[in-house]
PDB file of C-alpha atoms and ligand atoms in Angstrom:
ATOM      1  CA  MET A  21      43.032  -9.147  29.599  1.00 43.00           C
ATOM      2  CA  LYS A  22      46.804  -8.690  29.816  1.00 52.00           C
ATOM      3  CA  SER A  23      47.791  -5.502  31.589  1.00 69.00           C
ATOM      4  CA  ARG A  24      50.380  -3.139  30.172  1.00 93.00           C
ATOM      5  CA  ASN A  25      54.071  -3.786  29.691  1.00 98.00           C
ATOM      6  CA  PHE A  26      56.637  -1.094  30.465  1.00 98.00           C
ATOM      7  CA  LEU A  27      59.345  -1.832  27.918  1.00 98.00           C
ATOM      8  CA  SER A  28      60.384   1.314  26.097  1.00 98.00           C
ATOM      9  CA  MET A  29      59.745   5.042  25.921  1.00 98.00           C
ATOM     10  CA  ASP A  30      58.617   4.254  22.364  1.00 97.00           C
ATOM     11  CA  ASN A  31      55.430   2.741  23.739  1.00 96.00           C
ATOM     12  CA  LEU A  32      54.473   5.734  25.887  1.00 97.00           C
ATOM     13  CA  THR A  33      52.476   8.671  24.602  1.00 97.00           C
ATOM     14  CA  LYS A  34      53.079  12.144  25.960  1.00 98.00           C
ATOM     15  CA  GLU A  35      49.850  11.687  27.931  1.00 98.00           C
ATOM     16  CA  ASP A  36      51.140   8.394  29.400  1.00 98.00           C
ATOM     17  CA  ILE A  37      54.348  10.142  30.482  1.00 98.00           C
ATOM     18  CA  GLU A  38      52.388  13.004  32.074  1.00 98.00           C
ATOM     19  CA  HIS A  39      50.063  10.530  33.791  1.00 98.00           C
ATOM     20  CA  ILE A  40      52.943   8.508  35.287  1.00 98.00           C
ATOM     21  CA  LEU A  41      54.659  11.723  36.399  1.00 98.00           C
ATOM     22  CA  GLN A  42      51.528  13.069  38.085  1.00 98.00           C
ATOM     23  CA  LYS A  43      51.002   9.758  39.899  1.00 97.00           C
ATOM     24  CA  ALA A  44      54.625   9.719  41.064  1.00 98.00           C
ATOM     25  CA  LEU A  45      54.262  13.246  42.455  1.00 98.00           C
ATOM     26  CA  ILE A  46      51.052  12.281  44.258  1.00 97.00           C
ATOM     27  CA  TYR A  47      52.750   9.230  45.769  1.00 97.00           C
ATOM     28  CA  LYS A  48      55.636  11.407  46.941  1.00 97.00           C
ATOM     29  CA  GLU A  49      53.298  13.961  48.529  1.00 95.00           C
ATOM     30  CA  ASN A  50      51.698  11.080  50.419  1.00 87.00           C
ATOM     31  CA  VAL A  51      48.215  12.558  49.963  1.00 83.00           C
ATOM     32  CA  VAL A  52      46.583   9.247  49.046  1.00 85.00           C
ATOM     33  CA  ASN A  53      46.650   5.985  50.917  1.00 91.00           C
ATOM     34  CA  TYR A  54      48.353   3.610  48.521  1.00 93.00           C
ATOM     35  CA  SER A  55      49.536   1.008  51.029  1.00 92.00           C
ATOM     36  CA  GLU A  56      47.104  -1.619  49.772  1.00 94.00           C
ATOM     37  CA  SER A  57      46.885  -0.643  46.117  1.00 95.00           C
ATOM     38  CA  LEU A  58      48.873  -3.727  45.071  1.00 97.00           C
ATOM     39  CA  LYS A  59      47.629  -5.961  47.908  1.00 96.00           C
ATOM     40  CA  ASP A  60      47.868  -9.682  47.059  1.00 95.00           C
ATOM     41  CA  LYS A  61      49.914  -8.951  43.909  1.00 97.00           C
ATOM     42  CA  ASN A  62      53.064 -11.031  43.457  1.00 98.00           C
ATOM     43  CA  ILE A  63      55.929  -9.389  41.593  1.00 98.00           C
ATOM     44  CA  ILE A  64      58.923 -11.439  40.468  1.00 98.00           C
ATOM     45  CA  SER A  65      62.163  -9.526  40.106  1.00 98.00           C
ATOM     46  CA  ILE A  66      64.987 -11.050  38.038  1.00 97.00           C
ATOM     47  CA  PHE A  67      68.234  -9.151  37.627  1.00 97.00           C
ATOM     48  CA  PHE A  68      70.721 -10.869  35.325  1.00 96.00           C
ATOM     49  CA  GLU A  69      73.024  -7.880  35.773  1.00 95.00           C
ATOM     50  CA  ASN A  70      74.126  -6.072  38.939  1.00 95.00           C
ATOM     51  CA  SER A  71      72.065  -3.242  40.379  1.00 97.00           C
ATOM     52  CA  THR A  72      71.748  -1.247  43.568  1.00 97.00           C
ATOM     53  CA  ARG A  73      69.355   1.630  42.844  1.00 98.00           C
ATOM     54  CA  THR A  74      66.926   0.082  40.375  1.00 98.00           C
ATOM     55  CA  ARG A  75      66.499  -3.236  42.093  1.00 98.00           C
ATOM     56  CA  THR A  76      66.098  -1.760  45.582  1.00 98.00           C
ATOM     57  CA  SER A  77      63.707   0.984  44.526  1.00 98.00           C
ATOM     58  CA  PHE A  78      61.512  -1.373  42.490  1.00 98.00           C
ATOM     59  CA  GLU A  79      61.336  -3.610  45.577  1.00 98.00           C
ATOM     60  CA  LEU A  80      60.639  -0.745  47.982  1.00 98.00           C
ATOM     61  CA  ALA A  81      58.017   0.662  45.605  1.00 98.00           C
ATOM     62  CA  ALA A  82      56.196  -2.671  45.424  1.00 98.00           C
ATOM     63  CA  LYS A  83      56.296  -3.162  49.191  1.00 97.00           C
ATOM     64  CA  LYS A  84      55.014   0.364  49.851  1.00 97.00           C
ATOM     65  CA  MET A  85      52.007  -0.550  47.697  1.00 97.00           C
ATOM     66  CA  GLY A  86      51.380  -3.798  49.576  1.00 98.00           C
ATOM     67  CA  ALA A  87      52.710  -6.248  46.976  1.00 98.00           C
ATOM     68  CA  ASN A  88      54.792  -9.347  47.619  1.00 98.00           C
ATOM     69  CA  VAL A  89      58.201  -9.294  45.938  1.00 98.00           C
ATOM     70  CA  ILE A  90      60.053 -12.456  44.999  1.00 98.00           C
ATOM     71  CA  ASN A  91      63.675 -11.816  44.082  1.00 97.00           C
ATOM     72  CA  ILE A  92      65.197 -14.511  41.899  1.00 96.00           C
ATOM     73  CA  ASP A  93      68.887 -14.741  42.665  1.00 93.00           C
ATOM     74  CA  TYR A  94      70.384 -15.571  39.287  1.00 92.00           C
ATOM     75  CA  GLN A  95      73.516 -17.005  40.915  1.00 92.00           C
ATOM     76  CA  LYS A  96      71.472 -19.360  43.129  1.00 92.00           C
ATOM     77  CA  SER A  97      68.793 -20.263  40.586  1.00 94.00           C
ATOM     78  CA  SER A  98      68.517 -23.469  38.574  1.00 95.00           C
ATOM     79  CA  MET A  99      70.044 -21.572  35.662  1.00 95.00           C
ATOM     80  CA  GLN A 100      73.336 -22.378  37.394  1.00 95.00           C
ATOM     81  CA  LYS A 101      72.406 -26.070  36.986  1.00 96.00           C
ATOM     82  CA  GLY A 102      72.042 -25.646  33.270  1.00 96.00           C
ATOM     83  CA  GLU A 103      68.376 -24.679  32.908  1.00 96.00           C
ATOM     84  CA  THR A 104      67.931 -22.167  30.123  1.00 95.00           C
ATOM     85  CA  ASP A 105      66.744 -18.699  31.083  1.00 93.00           C
ATOM     86  CA  LEU A 106      63.739 -19.223  28.835  1.00 94.00           C
ATOM     87  CA  ASP A 107      62.745 -22.423  30.667  1.00 95.00           C
ATOM     88  CA  THR A 108      63.275 -20.660  33.997  1.00 95.00           C
ATOM     89  CA  ILE A 109      60.979 -17.800  33.062  1.00 95.00           C
ATOM     90  CA  THR A 110      58.391 -20.161  31.540  1.00 95.00           C
ATOM     91  CA  ASN A 111      58.307 -22.048  34.848  1.00 96.00           C
ATOM     92  CA  LEU A 112      58.038 -18.844  36.881  1.00 96.00           C
ATOM     93  CA  ASN A 113      55.279 -17.659  34.555  1.00 95.00           C
ATOM     94  CA  ALA A 114      53.404 -20.918  35.275  1.00 96.00           C
ATOM     95  CA  MET A 115      53.212 -19.839  38.930  1.00 96.00           C
ATOM     96  CA  HIS A 116      51.009 -16.913  37.816  1.00 96.00           C
ATOM     97  CA  PRO A 117      52.843 -13.897  39.174  1.00 97.00           C
ATOM     98  CA  ASP A 118      51.265 -10.499  38.509  1.00 97.00           C
ATOM     99  CA  ALA A 119      54.364  -8.935  36.909  1.00 98.00           C
ATOM    100  CA  PHE A 120      58.023  -9.484  36.125  1.00 98.00           C
ATOM    101  CA  VAL A 121      60.669  -6.810  36.670  1.00 98.00           C
ATOM    102  CA  ILE A 122      63.618  -7.747  34.463  1.00 98.00           C
ATOM    103  CA  ARG A 123      67.124  -6.407  33.970  1.00 98.00           C
ATOM    104  CA  HIS A 124      69.340  -8.135  31.429  1.00 97.00           C
ATOM    105  CA  PHE A 125      72.637  -7.480  29.718  1.00 95.00           C
ATOM    106  CA  TYR A 126      71.063  -8.286  26.320  1.00 96.00           C
ATOM    107  CA  SER A 127      69.317  -5.448  24.503  1.00 97.00           C
ATOM    108  CA  GLY A 128      65.710  -6.391  23.793  1.00 98.00           C
ATOM    109  CA  TYR A 129      65.512  -9.173  26.382  1.00 97.00           C
ATOM    110  CA  PRO A 130      62.434  -7.812  28.261  1.00 98.00           C
ATOM    111  CA  MET A 131      60.670  -7.334  24.906  1.00 97.00           C
ATOM    112  CA  PHE A 132      61.453 -10.955  24.032  1.00 96.00           C
ATOM    113  CA  ILE A 133      60.078 -12.181  27.379  1.00 96.00           C
ATOM    114  CA  SER A 134      56.910 -10.139  26.865  1.00 96.00           C
ATOM    115  CA  LYS A 135      56.164 -12.384  23.865  1.00 94.00           C
ATOM    116  CA  ILE A 136      56.163 -15.545  25.976  1.00 91.00           C
ATOM    117  CA  SER A 137      54.699 -14.245  29.233  1.00 93.00           C
ATOM    118  CA  ASP A 138      51.082 -13.344  29.817  1.00 90.00           C
ATOM    119  CA  VAL A 139      51.788 -10.860  32.636  1.00 95.00           C
ATOM    120  CA  PRO A 140      53.226  -7.314  32.468  1.00 97.00           C
ATOM    121  CA  ILE A 141      56.966  -7.107  31.856  1.00 98.00           C
ATOM    122  CA  ILE A 142      58.721  -4.095  33.345  1.00 98.00           C
ATOM    123  CA  ASN A 143      62.084  -3.248  31.814  1.00 98.00           C
ATOM    124  CA  ALA A 144      64.636  -2.449  34.532  1.00 98.00           C
ATOM    125  CA  GLY A 145      67.381  -1.838  31.957  1.00 98.00           C
ATOM    126  CA  ASP A 146      68.303  -3.967  28.929  1.00 98.00           C
ATOM    127  CA  GLY A 147      71.846  -3.952  27.598  1.00 96.00           C
ATOM    128  CA  SER A 148      72.614  -0.740  25.790  1.00 94.00           C
ATOM    129  CA  ASN A 149      69.009  -0.407  24.614  1.00 96.00           C
ATOM    130  CA  GLU A 150      66.797   1.362  27.170  1.00 98.00           C
ATOM    131  CA  HIS A 151      66.243   2.193  30.822  1.00 98.00           C
ATOM    132  CA  PRO A 152      62.749   3.708  30.724  1.00 98.00           C
ATOM    133  CA  SER A 153      62.140   3.814  34.478  1.00 98.00           C
ATOM    134  CA  GLN A 154      65.353   5.859  34.852  1.00 98.00           C
ATOM    135  CA  ALA A 155      63.990   8.300  32.264  1.00 98.00           C
ATOM    136  CA  MET A 156      60.780   8.643  34.289  1.00 98.00           C
ATOM    137  CA  LEU A 157      62.545   9.264  37.602  1.00 99.00           C
ATOM    138  CA  ASP A 158      64.838  11.754  35.897  1.00 99.00           C
ATOM    139  CA  LEU A 159      61.825  13.540  34.452  1.00 99.00           C
ATOM    140  CA  MET A 160      60.236  13.731  37.900  1.00 98.00           C
ATOM    141  CA  THR A 161      63.443  15.264  39.244  1.00 99.00           C
ATOM    142  CA  MET A 162      63.520  17.765  36.383  1.00 99.00           C
ATOM    143  CA  TYR A 163      59.908  18.747  37.013  1.00 98.00           C
ATOM    144  CA  GLU A 164      60.566  19.324  40.703  1.00 98.00           C
ATOM    145  CA  THR A 165      63.574  21.460  39.825  1.00 98.00           C
ATOM    146  CA  LYS A 166      62.204  23.597  36.954  1.00 98.00           C
ATOM    147  CA  GLN A 167      58.415  23.110  37.331  1.00 98.00           C
ATOM    148  CA  ARG A 168      58.084  22.063  33.715  1.00 98.00           C
ATOM    149  CA  ILE A 169      58.859  19.064  31.502  1.00 98.00           C
ATOM    150  CA  GLU A 170      58.547  20.505  27.998  1.00 98.00           C
ATOM    151  CA  ASN A 171      60.999  22.638  26.010  1.00 98.00           C
ATOM    152  CA  LEU A 172      63.891  21.886  28.361  1.00 98.00           C
ATOM    153  CA  ASN A 173      67.488  22.571  27.325  1.00 98.00           C
ATOM    154  CA  VAL A 174      69.376  19.370  28.070  1.00 98.00           C
ATOM    155  CA  CYS A 175      72.828  18.040  27.204  1.00 98.00           C
ATOM    156  CA  ILE A 176      73.841  14.404  27.737  1.00 98.00           C
ATOM    157  CA  ILE A 177      77.580  13.949  28.218  1.00 98.00           C
ATOM    158  CA  GLY A 178      79.519  10.707  27.947  1.00 96.00           C
ATOM    159  CA  ASP A 179      79.228   7.284  26.382  1.00 93.00           C
ATOM    160  CA  ILE A 180      76.027   7.863  24.417  1.00 94.00           C
ATOM    161  CA  LEU A 181      76.675   4.797  22.246  1.00 91.00           C
ATOM    162  CA  ASN A 182      76.527   2.261  25.073  1.00 90.00           C
ATOM    163  CA  SER A 183      74.093   4.070  27.345  1.00 94.00           C
ATOM    164  CA  ARG A 184      70.561   2.764  27.755  1.00 96.00           C
ATOM    165  CA  VAL A 185      69.781   5.859  29.831  1.00 97.00           C
ATOM    166  CA  ALA A 186      70.684   8.108  26.887  1.00 96.00           C
ATOM    167  CA  LYS A 187      68.523   6.074  24.489  1.00 95.00           C
ATOM    168  CA  SER A 188      65.432   6.402  26.694  1.00 97.00           C
ATOM    169  CA  HIS A 189      66.072  10.123  27.162  1.00 97.00           C
ATOM    170  CA  MET A 190      66.477  10.676  23.420  1.00 95.00           C
ATOM    171  CA  LYS A 191      63.055   9.112  22.830  1.00 95.00           C
ATOM    172  CA  MET A 192      61.481  11.104  25.665  1.00 97.00           C
ATOM    173  CA  ALA A 193      63.093  14.329  24.414  1.00 97.00           C
ATOM    174  CA  LYS A 194      61.199  14.082  21.109  1.00 95.00           C
ATOM    175  CA  LYS A 195      57.873  13.612  22.849  1.00 97.00           C
ATOM    176  CA  LEU A 196      58.477  16.587  25.151  1.00 98.00           C
ATOM    177  CA  ASN A 197      60.075  18.873  22.587  1.00 97.00           C
ATOM    178  CA  TRP A 198      63.375  19.234  24.409  1.00 97.00           C
ATOM    179  CA  ASN A 199      66.279  21.097  22.913  1.00 97.00           C
ATOM    180  CA  LEU A 200      68.595  18.095  23.372  1.00 97.00           C
ATOM    181  CA  SER A 201      72.305  17.982  22.594  1.00 96.00           C
ATOM    182  CA  ILE A 202      75.047  15.458  23.242  1.00 96.00           C
ATOM    183  CA  TYR A 203      78.744  15.661  23.949  1.00 96.00           C
ATOM    184  CA  GLY A 204      81.338  12.933  24.209  1.00 95.00           C
ATOM    185  CA  PRO A 205      84.336  11.324  22.567  1.00 93.00           C
ATOM    186  CA  LYS A 206      83.653  10.636  18.871  1.00 91.00           C
ATOM    187  CA  THR A 207      84.130   6.917  19.552  1.00 90.00           C
ATOM    188  CA  MET A 208      81.195   7.091  21.967  1.00 92.00           C
ATOM    189  CA  LEU A 209      78.655   8.732  19.688  1.00 90.00           C
ATOM    190  CA  PRO A 210      75.943   6.516  18.182  1.00 81.00           C
ATOM    191  CA  LYS A 211      74.983   5.895  14.570  1.00 76.00           C
ATOM    192  CA  GLN A 212      73.661   8.880  12.660  1.00 76.00           C
ATOM    193  CA  GLU A 213      70.118   7.460  12.619  1.00 75.00           C
ATOM    194  CA  TRP A 214      70.027   7.766  16.412  1.00 73.00           C
ATOM    195  CA  ILE A 215      71.143  11.353  16.513  1.00 85.00           C
ATOM    196  CA  ASN A 216      69.311  12.965  13.603  1.00 85.00           C
ATOM    197  CA  GLY A 217      68.158  16.349  14.806  1.00 85.00           C
ATOM    198  CA  ILE A 218      70.331  16.211  17.920  1.00 93.00           C
ATOM    199  CA  LYS A 219      73.121  18.759  18.165  1.00 93.00           C
ATOM    200  CA  ILE A 220      76.647  17.551  18.938  1.00 93.00           C
ATOM    201  CA  GLU A 221      78.446  20.049  21.166  1.00 95.00           C
ATOM    202  CA  ASN A 222      82.045  20.973  20.337  1.00 94.00           C
ATOM    203  CA  SER A 223      83.387  21.585  23.823  1.00 96.00           C
ATOM    204  CA  LEU A 224      82.498  21.123  27.467  1.00 97.00           C
ATOM    205  CA  THR A 225      81.970  24.875  27.747  1.00 97.00           C
ATOM    206  CA  ASP A 226      79.397  24.754  24.917  1.00 97.00           C
ATOM    207  CA  ALA A 227      77.816  21.619  26.381  1.00 98.00           C
ATOM    208  CA  ILE A 228      77.130  23.396  29.669  1.00 98.00           C
ATOM    209  CA  LYS A 229      76.147  26.781  28.211  1.00 97.00           C
ATOM    210  CA  ASN A 230      72.444  27.737  28.479  1.00 98.00           C
ATOM    211  CA  LYS A 231      71.347  24.331  29.740  1.00 98.00           C
ATOM    212  CA  ASP A 232      68.653  23.526  32.268  1.00 98.00           C
ATOM    213  CA  PHE A 233      70.133  20.082  32.876  1.00 98.00           C
ATOM    214  CA  ILE A 234      73.366  18.220  32.191  1.00 98.00           C
ATOM    215  CA  ILE A 235      72.995  14.444  32.319  1.00 98.00           C
ATOM    216  CA  LEU A 236      76.374  12.825  32.931  1.00 98.00           C
ATOM    217  CA  LEU A 237      76.668   9.205  31.847  1.00 97.00           C
ATOM    218  CA  ARG A 238      78.693   6.564  33.546  1.00 94.00           C
ATOM    219  CA  ILE A 239      81.761   5.227  31.816  1.00 92.00           C
ATOM    220  CA  GLN A 240      80.757   1.590  31.804  1.00 84.00           C
ATOM    221  CA  LEU A 241      84.034  -0.094  32.534  1.00 76.00           C
ATOM    222  CA  GLU A 242      82.297  -3.483  32.729  1.00 72.00           C
ATOM    223  CA  ARG A 243      80.904  -3.003  29.222  1.00 68.00           C
ATOM    224  CA  LYS A 244      82.509  -1.568  26.104  1.00 63.00           C
ATOM    225  CA  SER A 245      83.287   1.978  27.219  1.00 62.00           C
ATOM    226  CA  GLY A 246      86.873   1.275  28.149  1.00 63.00           C
ATOM    227  CA  SER A 247      87.815   0.055  24.691  1.00 70.00           C
ATOM    228  CA  ASN A 248      86.598   3.338  23.184  1.00 73.00           C
ATOM    229  CA  LEU A 249      88.922   5.492  25.282  1.00 80.00           C
ATOM    230  CA  SER A 250      92.627   6.082  25.234  1.00 80.00           C
ATOM    231  CA  SER A 251      92.636   6.700  28.992  1.00 87.00           C
ATOM    232  CA  LEU A 252      90.283   7.588  31.817  1.00 90.00           C
ATOM    233  CA  GLN A 253      92.480  10.563  32.693  1.00 90.00           C
ATOM    234  CA  GLU A 254      91.998  11.927  29.187  1.00 91.00           C
ATOM    235  CA  TYR A 255      88.239  11.383  29.423  1.00 93.00           C
ATOM    236  CA  SER A 256      88.134  13.219  32.739  1.00 94.00           C
ATOM    237  CA  ARG A 257      90.187  16.093  31.309  1.00 94.00           C
ATOM    238  CA  PHE A 258      87.984  16.737  28.272  1.00 94.00           C
ATOM    239  CA  PHE A 259      84.552  15.382  29.209  1.00 96.00           C
ATOM    240  CA  GLY A 260      84.421  15.312  33.010  1.00 97.00           C
ATOM    241  CA  LEU A 261      83.135  18.058  35.290  1.00 98.00           C
ATOM    242  CA  ARG A 262      86.095  19.169  37.371  1.00 96.00           C
ATOM    243  CA  SER A 263      86.605  21.441  40.357  1.00 95.00           C
ATOM    244  CA  GLU A 264      87.457  24.326  38.039  1.00 95.00           C
ATOM    245  CA  THR A 265      84.402  23.836  35.766  1.00 96.00           C
ATOM    246  CA  THR A 266      82.010  26.758  36.026  1.00 95.00           C
ATOM    247  CA  ILE A 267      78.444  25.545  36.404  1.00 96.00           C
ATOM    248  CA  PRO A 268      75.892  28.340  35.883  1.00 97.00           C
ATOM    249  CA  SER A 269      73.453  28.792  38.762  1.00 97.00           C
ATOM    250  CA  GLU A 270      70.494  27.822  36.541  1.00 98.00           C
ATOM    251  CA  THR A 271      72.121  24.566  35.342  1.00 98.00           C
ATOM    252  CA  TYR A 272      71.560  21.337  37.268  1.00 98.00           C
ATOM    253  CA  ILE A 273      73.696  18.209  37.132  1.00 98.00           C
ATOM    254  CA  MET A 274      72.237  14.716  36.964  1.00 98.00           C
ATOM    255  CA  HIS A 275      73.815  11.255  36.856  1.00 98.00           C
ATOM    256  CA  PRO A 276      71.981   7.907  36.860  1.00 98.00           C
ATOM    257  CA  GLY A 277      74.689   6.291  38.980  1.00 96.00           C
ATOM    258  CA  PRO A 278      76.755   4.520  39.926  1.00 96.00           C
ATOM    259  CA  VAL A 279      79.199   7.427  39.610  1.00 97.00           C
ATOM    260  CA  ASN A 280      82.853   6.847  38.763  1.00 95.00           C
ATOM    261  CA  ARG A 281      84.222   9.535  41.053  1.00 97.00           C
ATOM    262  CA  ASP A 282      86.833  11.837  39.529  1.00 96.00           C
ATOM    263  CA  ILE A 283      86.091  10.510  36.030  1.00 95.00           C
ATOM    264  CA  GLU A 284      82.629  11.821  35.072  1.00 97.00           C
ATOM    265  CA  ILE A 285      82.671  14.385  37.890  1.00 98.00           C
ATOM    266  CA  SER A 286      85.154  15.359  40.570  1.00 98.00           C
ATOM    267  CA  SER A 287      84.394  14.239  44.096  1.00 98.00           C
ATOM    268  CA  ASP A 288      84.355  17.786  45.452  1.00 97.00           C
ATOM    269  CA  LEU A 289      81.699  18.904  42.949  1.00 97.00           C
ATOM    270  CA  LEU A 290      79.655  15.770  43.522  1.00 98.00           C
ATOM    271  CA  ASP A 291      79.740  16.130  47.282  1.00 97.00           C
ATOM    272  CA  THR A 292      79.399  19.876  47.712  1.00 96.00           C
ATOM    273  CA  HIS A 293      77.926  21.671  44.690  1.00 96.00           C
ATOM    274  CA  ASN A 294      74.373  22.945  45.255  1.00 96.00           C
ATOM    275  CA  ASN A 295      73.125  21.971  41.787  1.00 98.00           C
ATOM    276  CA  ILE A 296      73.841  18.240  41.993  1.00 98.00           C
ATOM    277  CA  LEU A 297      70.598  16.229  41.810  1.00 98.00           C
ATOM    278  CA  VAL A 298      72.006  12.699  42.073  1.00 98.00           C
ATOM    279  CA  THR A 299      70.564  11.828  45.482  1.00 98.00           C
ATOM    280  CA  LYS A 300      67.216  13.379  44.605  1.00 98.00           C
ATOM    281  CA  GLN A 301      67.100  11.196  41.490  1.00 98.00           C
ATOM    282  CA  VAL A 302      67.548   8.105  43.657  1.00 98.00           C
ATOM    283  CA  GLN A 303      64.830   9.241  46.100  1.00 98.00           C
ATOM    284  CA  ASN A 304      62.428   9.868  43.248  1.00 98.00           C
ATOM    285  CA  GLY A 305      63.140   6.405  41.848  1.00 98.00           C
ATOM    286  CA  ILE A 306      60.845   4.859  44.436  1.00 98.00           C
ATOM    287  CA  PHE A 307      57.886   7.111  43.564  1.00 98.00           C
ATOM    288  CA  ALA A 308      58.401   6.905  39.802  1.00 98.00           C
ATOM    289  CA  ARG A 309      58.486   3.112  40.049  1.00 98.00           C
ATOM    290  CA  MET A 310      55.335   3.085  42.196  1.00 98.00           C
ATOM    291  CA  ALA A 311      53.653   5.032  39.397  1.00 98.00           C
ATOM    292  CA  ILE A 312      54.984   2.541  36.843  1.00 98.00           C
ATOM    293  CA  TYR A 313      53.489  -0.349  38.809  1.00 98.00           C
ATOM    294  CA  ASP A 314      50.212   1.539  38.938  1.00 97.00           C
ATOM    295  CA  PHE A 315      50.369   2.109  35.164  1.00 97.00           C
ATOM    296  CA  CYS A 316      51.023  -1.586  34.454  1.00 97.00           C
ATOM    297  CA  LEU A 317      48.929  -3.324  37.077  1.00 95.00           C
ATOM    298  CA  ASN A 318      45.977  -1.164  38.049  1.00 87.00           C
TER     299      ASN A 318
HETATM  300  N1   CP B 119      70.794   3.887  37.632  1.00 90.82           N
HETATM  301  C1   CP B 119      70.908   2.542  37.725  1.00 90.82           C
HETATM  302  O1   CP B 119      70.368   1.771  36.913  1.00 90.82           O
HETATM  303  O2   CP B 119      71.610   2.106  38.818  1.00 90.82           O
HETATM  304  P1   CP B 119      71.773   0.584  39.243  1.00 90.82           P
HETATM  305  O3   CP B 119      72.580  -0.107  38.196  1.00 90.82           O
HETATM  306  O4   CP B 119      72.436   0.600  40.595  1.00 90.82           O
HETATM  307  O5   CP B 119      70.388  -0.014  39.316  1.00 90.82           O
END
């Protein structure tokens, strides 16, 4: 029997989300011995797009659970000799790995691969579509901060249109009954069908007001964000958190990284404000991804 894929927040029930969260918290507390829970499993990791956090934490998570990790270096693979990516993955699949972790710049790519592979496919971020493991590690961080995951007041600020993180959070928000709003330049807001029922804030002050969490999104200079902005300075002025921005004591700031310093948030806030959760998010990435492996493979 094929084990479970981890492709989209669409495929997870509220109970699945709670189960993965509980497992991640248990792994973090180190109260169970998990060091052999993926013993003899072989996980192939293919990143067609750059990554620091996701790739490293998926690898660390697998190794903590006793799995072998094979990283395919796209630049050194036979794809550089003209082999199609489909042929490459078909050949890797023939070696009978236990899972693939895939990041790709095309939306829907992991879903496509799941149709041709007979092992679990874990989506490590696909184009501007979804980043479900980021949503899970963010949820873990929220739970640790507010001791609850339902009925949260959350605002996502930035390039909602191109953000896979925002898409996964929007889907999760519905399942957990969040009061979710968004704020960003009009050129960076998605189609109406994506944002039905989601409030659009009118100002940064409103966006921050009465929120449990603000999720800042990265301006993706390597993607389309730049073409939707008149200037980065203007973005920073109207949509960035700056030294003079008042952040209420009950409001916490998150960012999936990598941060564009002094664009989405000023360096002094990022480095010194007590309510910044960015590093905690990265730490929790390992445990959330361990729980995702457990969900897919055990
Ligand atoms: N948050 C995130 O996906 O970061 P990386 O691109 O470094 O993996």
